[in-house]
């Protein structure tokens, strides 16, 4: 079975949307990536850190999904990373209410020995130095390295971010961040500039407007599934990335054609994530539901055309 | 050869974008619809009105494309409808600088006798009473009636707009207008409410984010082609509608499957429209370019997927 190494936060989130609010619930990029990737027939491990306040129940929930947590450091006297945010009425923007780094502030990632030869590495959104440190620990060159990041690191750790971006094959980034990183408004031009920074593949996430995959002059577009109601967008981008990386790991195929399928799998899994608060929908998700919705993606996008 | 009847403005536009500005140039919904539909093997006619200031050269340009202008009234002592607008830097929004209705203020549309049995009627964005009047003049029930409209009529002629919407098969409308018309933020819910107003097919245009086609529980999505540069969005929505209606007219097939192809043809033609000011690109457009880009649409959206 192929191996996927994931680095990313395992955290507490408190979320408020127009539909309600939660107390501290399970969250974090590493968590969403791991839960999403667990829908594929792979071995995965999460490298992260939590505090002594992190419930055993949440750890069990990860291991029950065949996710190796030997690289998940537990700092007994510390507290788990906590993020709280409130979404605006359109759910397309949000305000961060609280960010408590806690144990994440001094995090030194340690890759479990049996994952230093992982086939695929998924670097979730974290400090670029943490992402680089994980790559430094790989004893074999991974078939594919995928990196997710955000504007925060462009603002406060750009040199370190550019260093790690050089080392990855695929970058996933949202449209505004792609514009910020490249200084180009046109996403086609932005992707070309980001190619020049290192990654052969550039995935631009546009939320409810879908995602674009660029590779040299080729481009592929996956829509987001039109939903009656988006309940909570938290973790959708990470779920997308986890589905992408999970499928690539399972299929052992890094061709552009296969990446198209990976993008669809990622979009499909993300479409479930937003239906309930936090990880709730991902935890109840069944294989039949996943397959049913893959068929909907096909119906949504496939057409016949005759040239004129 | 099948017949398409078009009603819509034939106008002067003066446009300012971050890339430059124009003097008074050829514009208007009817013009863009007509030029776009002329890429199909059909007979079309435009019902509209212009003033004595409208150049013979522009009339010749329409007839050269096999567009019947016997329903294009020329009010010798009047002036042609004039619109002027300035786009913001992101090209997604614009300010209207000037609207001079001129001859359009008293426009009574007269459908040419040989088009009162048109196969397809495309009601371009105009006062809903003008759109209704065109339908009243049809001697045979058209196979398909398509209506385009905008928020302006929702604000100032809603009852008349709802009356004509009841009578059409397909409505094309942008996302914000769909939300305004339905009172629903979710486009899935908005489409369902608009279905309830009459149209069996609801096309929601999202500009650079593509277009959605809804029919009962079915939905199809066509992306906009990612372009290096959008130069001038004026007329893109009308070009999209013209391509849609033109293809349906040519193919004589109003199945949902065929409408998917029609949406792709419309998106394809619109992708050219935005590359230059006004109608400039549409006037130079060659069949080989259209076909080449249809292949790009296929590559952009088609994928293989195996269920998990």
XYZ file of N, CA and C in Angstrom, chain A residues 40 225 261 264-269 272 287-301, chain B residues 303 305-308:
90
model
N -9.232 6.899 0.513
C -8.509 6.122 -0.487
C -7.772 4.980 0.197
N -19.438 21.646 -6.902
C -20.802 21.174 -7.105
C -21.776 22.241 -6.594
N -8.282 13.784 -12.638
C -9.150 12.940 -11.797
C -8.962 13.283 -10.328
N -10.888 16.300 -9.368
C -12.322 15.999 -9.240
C -12.590 15.281 -7.912
N -11.743 14.312 -7.564
C -11.921 13.650 -6.268
C -11.845 14.662 -5.122
N -10.899 15.577 -5.199
C -10.758 16.601 -4.161
C -11.995 17.486 -4.084
N -12.479 17.915 -5.240
C -13.670 18.775 -5.279
C -14.881 18.034 -4.728
N -14.967 16.757 -5.082
C -16.079 15.935 -4.636
C -16.098 15.834 -3.108
N -14.961 15.506 -2.518
C -14.907 15.363 -1.060
C -15.161 16.709 -0.379
N -18.789 17.678 0.290
C -19.439 17.148 1.491
C -19.031 17.944 2.721
N -18.891 5.493 1.458
C -18.354 5.281 0.113
C -19.428 5.439 -0.968
N -20.647 4.949 -0.686
C -21.713 5.033 -1.705
C -22.069 6.503 -1.992
N -22.039 7.318 -0.931
C -22.335 8.743 -1.122
C -21.259 9.400 -1.987
N -20.006 9.021 -1.728
C -18.890 9.572 -2.504
C -19.062 9.205 -3.984
N -19.362 7.946 -4.242
C -19.502 7.488 -5.629
C -20.702 8.121 -6.323
N -21.791 8.257 -5.588
C -22.990 8.888 -6.135
C -22.682 10.307 -6.611
N -21.940 11.015 -5.801
C -21.659 12.405 -6.141
C -20.602 12.525 -7.248
N -19.705 11.541 -7.338
C -18.766 11.535 -8.476
C -19.550 11.474 -9.784
N -20.627 10.692 -9.783
C -21.478 10.624 -10.985
C -22.109 11.988 -11.272
N -22.492 12.694 -10.209
C -23.055 14.045 -10.404
C -22.027 14.981 -11.035
N -20.763 14.858 -10.618
C -19.708 15.693 -11.212
C -19.592 15.413 -12.702
N -19.721 14.144 -13.047
C -19.632 13.766 -14.463
C -20.796 14.418 -15.233
N -21.997 14.284 -14.708
C -23.178 14.852 -15.372
C -23.093 16.376 -15.440
N -22.480 16.959 -14.438
C -22.385 18.424 -14.354
C -21.492 19.012 -15.441
N -20.499 18.242 -15.883
C -19.441 18.843 -16.709
C -19.265 18.244 -18.094
N -12.809 14.696 -18.206
C -11.936 13.866 -17.371
C -12.488 12.454 -17.299
N -13.054 9.229 -14.709
C -13.110 8.972 -13.270
C -13.562 7.533 -13.047
N -12.889 6.863 -12.091
C -13.356 5.549 -11.671
C -13.942 5.694 -10.284
N -15.063 5.030 -10.096
C -15.665 5.089 -8.757
C -14.757 4.344 -7.798
N -14.810 4.746 -6.532
C -13.896 4.169 -5.519
C -14.461 2.868 -4.980
